[in-house]
XYZ file of C-alpha atoms in Angstrom:
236
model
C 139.525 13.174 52.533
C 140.461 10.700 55.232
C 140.665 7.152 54.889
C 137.816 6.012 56.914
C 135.615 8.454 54.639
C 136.437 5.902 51.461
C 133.948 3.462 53.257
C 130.389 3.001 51.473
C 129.497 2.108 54.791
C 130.466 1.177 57.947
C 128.697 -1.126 60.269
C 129.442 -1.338 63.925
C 128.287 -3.476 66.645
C 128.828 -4.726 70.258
C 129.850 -8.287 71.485
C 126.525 -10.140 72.815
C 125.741 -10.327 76.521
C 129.058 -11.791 78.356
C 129.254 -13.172 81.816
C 130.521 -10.020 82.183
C 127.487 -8.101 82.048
C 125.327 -10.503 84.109
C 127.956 -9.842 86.805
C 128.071 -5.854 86.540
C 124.292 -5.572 86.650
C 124.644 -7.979 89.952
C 126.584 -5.782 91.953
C 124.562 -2.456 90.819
C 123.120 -1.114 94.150
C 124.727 -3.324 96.701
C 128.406 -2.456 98.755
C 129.992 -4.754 96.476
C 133.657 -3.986 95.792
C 133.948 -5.921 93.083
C 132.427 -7.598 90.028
C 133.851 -11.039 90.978
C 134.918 -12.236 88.022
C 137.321 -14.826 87.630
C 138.463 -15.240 83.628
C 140.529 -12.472 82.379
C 138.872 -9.296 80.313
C 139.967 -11.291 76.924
C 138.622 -14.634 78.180
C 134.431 -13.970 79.648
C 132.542 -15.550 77.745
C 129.211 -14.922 76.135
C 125.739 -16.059 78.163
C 123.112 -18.629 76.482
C 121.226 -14.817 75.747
C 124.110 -13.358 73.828
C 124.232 -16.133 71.848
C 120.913 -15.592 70.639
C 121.614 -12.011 70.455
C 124.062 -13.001 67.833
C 121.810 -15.016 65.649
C 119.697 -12.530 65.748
C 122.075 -10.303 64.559
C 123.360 -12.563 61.810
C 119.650 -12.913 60.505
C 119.850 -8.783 59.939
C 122.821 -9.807 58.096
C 120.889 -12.638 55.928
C 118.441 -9.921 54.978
C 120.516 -6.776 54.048
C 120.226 -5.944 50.113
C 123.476 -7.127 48.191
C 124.455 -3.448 47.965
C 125.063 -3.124 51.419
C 126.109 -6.925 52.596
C 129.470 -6.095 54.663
C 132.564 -6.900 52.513
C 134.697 -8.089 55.279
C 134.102 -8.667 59.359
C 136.923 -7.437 61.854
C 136.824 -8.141 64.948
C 138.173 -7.514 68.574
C 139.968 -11.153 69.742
C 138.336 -10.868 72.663
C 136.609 -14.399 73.253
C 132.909 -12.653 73.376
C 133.022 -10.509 70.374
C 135.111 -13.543 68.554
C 132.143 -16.135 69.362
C 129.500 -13.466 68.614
C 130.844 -12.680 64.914
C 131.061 -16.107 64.394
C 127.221 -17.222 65.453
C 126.644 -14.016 63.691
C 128.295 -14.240 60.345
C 126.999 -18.376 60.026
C 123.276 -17.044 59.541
C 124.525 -15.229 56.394
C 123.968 -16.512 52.993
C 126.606 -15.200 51.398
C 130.131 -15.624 52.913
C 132.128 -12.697 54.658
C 135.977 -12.538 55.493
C 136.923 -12.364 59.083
C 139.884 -11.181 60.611
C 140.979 -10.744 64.323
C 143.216 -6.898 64.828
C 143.543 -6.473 68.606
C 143.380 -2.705 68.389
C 139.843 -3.315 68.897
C 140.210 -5.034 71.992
C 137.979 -3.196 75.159
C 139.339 -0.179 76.761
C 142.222 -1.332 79.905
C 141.216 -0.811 83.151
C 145.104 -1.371 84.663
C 144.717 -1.509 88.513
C 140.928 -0.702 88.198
C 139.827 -4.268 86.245
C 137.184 -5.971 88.307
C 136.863 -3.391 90.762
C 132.855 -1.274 91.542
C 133.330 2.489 91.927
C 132.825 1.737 95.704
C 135.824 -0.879 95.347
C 137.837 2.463 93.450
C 136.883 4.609 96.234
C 138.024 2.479 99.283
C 141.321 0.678 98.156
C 142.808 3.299 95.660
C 141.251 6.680 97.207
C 143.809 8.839 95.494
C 142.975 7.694 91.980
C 139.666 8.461 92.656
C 140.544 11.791 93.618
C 142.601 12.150 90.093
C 139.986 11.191 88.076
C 137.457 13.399 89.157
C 140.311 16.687 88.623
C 141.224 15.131 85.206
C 137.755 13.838 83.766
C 136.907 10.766 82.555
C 137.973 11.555 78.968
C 141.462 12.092 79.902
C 141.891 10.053 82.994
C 144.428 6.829 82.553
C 144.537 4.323 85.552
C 147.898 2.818 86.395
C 148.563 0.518 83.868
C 145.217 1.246 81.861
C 143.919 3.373 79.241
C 142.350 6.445 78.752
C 139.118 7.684 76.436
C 142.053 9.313 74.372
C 144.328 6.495 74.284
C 141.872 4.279 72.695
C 141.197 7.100 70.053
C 145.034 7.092 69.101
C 144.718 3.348 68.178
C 141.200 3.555 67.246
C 142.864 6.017 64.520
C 145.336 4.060 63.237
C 143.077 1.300 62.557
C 140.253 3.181 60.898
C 143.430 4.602 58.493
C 144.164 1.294 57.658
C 140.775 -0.377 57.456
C 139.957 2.977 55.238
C 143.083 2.657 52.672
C 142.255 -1.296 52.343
C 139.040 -1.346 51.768
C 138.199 1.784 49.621
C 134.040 1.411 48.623
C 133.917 -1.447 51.535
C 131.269 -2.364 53.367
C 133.086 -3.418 56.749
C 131.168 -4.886 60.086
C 133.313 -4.382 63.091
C 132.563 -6.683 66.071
C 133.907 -4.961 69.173
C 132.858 -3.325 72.832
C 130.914 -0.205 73.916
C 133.809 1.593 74.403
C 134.942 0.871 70.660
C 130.996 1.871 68.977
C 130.935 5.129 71.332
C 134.645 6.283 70.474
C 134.060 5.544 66.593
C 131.368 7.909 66.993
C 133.857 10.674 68.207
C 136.557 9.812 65.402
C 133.950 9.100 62.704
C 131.939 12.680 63.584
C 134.307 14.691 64.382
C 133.314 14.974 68.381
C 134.050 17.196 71.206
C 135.523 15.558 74.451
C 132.216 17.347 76.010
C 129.953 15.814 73.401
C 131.175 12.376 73.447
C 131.246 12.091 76.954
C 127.914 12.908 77.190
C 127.394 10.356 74.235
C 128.824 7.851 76.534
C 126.110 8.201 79.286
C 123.803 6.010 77.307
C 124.558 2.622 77.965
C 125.285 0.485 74.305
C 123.414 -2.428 73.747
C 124.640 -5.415 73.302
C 124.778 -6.372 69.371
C 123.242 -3.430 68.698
C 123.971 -1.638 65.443
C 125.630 1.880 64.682
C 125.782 2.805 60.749
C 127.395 5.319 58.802
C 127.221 5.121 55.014
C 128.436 7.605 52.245
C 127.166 10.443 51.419
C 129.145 13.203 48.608
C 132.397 11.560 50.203
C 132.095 11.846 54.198
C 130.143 9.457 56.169
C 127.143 10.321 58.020
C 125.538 8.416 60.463
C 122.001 6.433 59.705
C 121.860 5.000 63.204
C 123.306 4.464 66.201
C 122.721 2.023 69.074
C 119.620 0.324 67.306
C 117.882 -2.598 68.805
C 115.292 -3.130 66.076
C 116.476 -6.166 64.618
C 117.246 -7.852 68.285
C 113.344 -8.581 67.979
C 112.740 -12.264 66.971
C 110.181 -12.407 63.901
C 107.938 -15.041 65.748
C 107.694 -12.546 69.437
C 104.232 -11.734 70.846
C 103.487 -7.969 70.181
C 102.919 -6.288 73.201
């Protein structure tokens, strides 16, 4: 058995929107070269929206049956996912450990951070060229990461979270990249099946579960939005 298969269940979730994400989606379609972002990766903050993403998210908390209330929260340290765990985690009732490890921090970008695909393209041509023969999967920018470097230290950390918290119940507050490459490590993935995974864009503060069943996790959801509804919305 591995460790991560200990778990009773394991809860996963993205940081609420960032400034970040506001300026991606600006630049989508236009000859921008780059995002224009100012604050370093660890540093963007979360937007007036994520913030209510996160209560929202900490009222799904407030309602989960005691059997299944997360037994700890860790956390990227990452100023977004930090501020989203804590809205998050004040809507519940009951009171949950927190703890910062920084091997859930987003995936590098090295020499790539802040830059569009067009920006990529024009001012480092030949690492363009190298990703495309190498694949995303495998591809490491100068100074960055790859899709398989972050599943080395994804690894060690789901061993550890595994052998400390045998029957847990832990809520991890991370990035997309950390909720799609769990996926891979958690189910057993093929490069080819998690890339293709990865085309689907993860919501922010959605939810991805796994829970026990005869001694391996299996997944009950992944990327849900459900609870990112307030109670008092007009149906459509």
């Amino acid at each position: 058995m591995r460790p991560v298969d200990t778990l009773e269940w394991l809860n996963v979730t993205r940081h609420g929107e960032s400034t970040g994400n506001l300026a991606y989606r600006a630049v989508q379609g236009t000859d921008a070269e780059e995002l224009g972002l100012r604050d370093r990766d660890a540093d963007i903050p979360l937007t007036d929206a994520g913030r209510e993403q996160a209560v929202l998210l900490g009222r799904w908390l407030a309602g989960l049956p005691e059997d299944e209330r997360p037994t700890v929260a860790v956390v990227s340290p990452y100023l977004r996912t930090l501020d989203t765990a804590r809205i998050a985690l004040a809507q519940a009732p009951y009171e949950i450990p927190c703890e910062a490890d920084e091997r859930l921090r987003d995936r590098e970008q090295g020499v790539l951070e802040g830059l569009t695909p067009r920006g990529i393209g024009l001012r480092f041509p030949e690492e363009a060229l190298r990703m495309r023969r190498l694949g995303k999967f495998y591809y490491r920018a100068p100074g960055g990461e790859s899709w398989a470097d972050l599943a080395l230290r994804l690894r060690s950390f789901y061993r550890d979270l595994g052998q400390d918290q045998p029957g847990g119940r832990p809520l991890v507050v991370a990035h997309d990249a950390i909720v799609v490459m769990t996926r891979y490590l958690v189910e057993r993935l093929s490069e080819q099946q998690i890339m293709e995974i990865e085309k689907e864009p993860v919501a922010n503060c959605s939810l991805t579960r796994w829970r026990d069943e005869g001694g391996r996790l299996r997944r009950d959801s992944y990327n849900a939005c459900d609870h990112l509804v307030p109670v008092d919305a007009p149906s459509s």
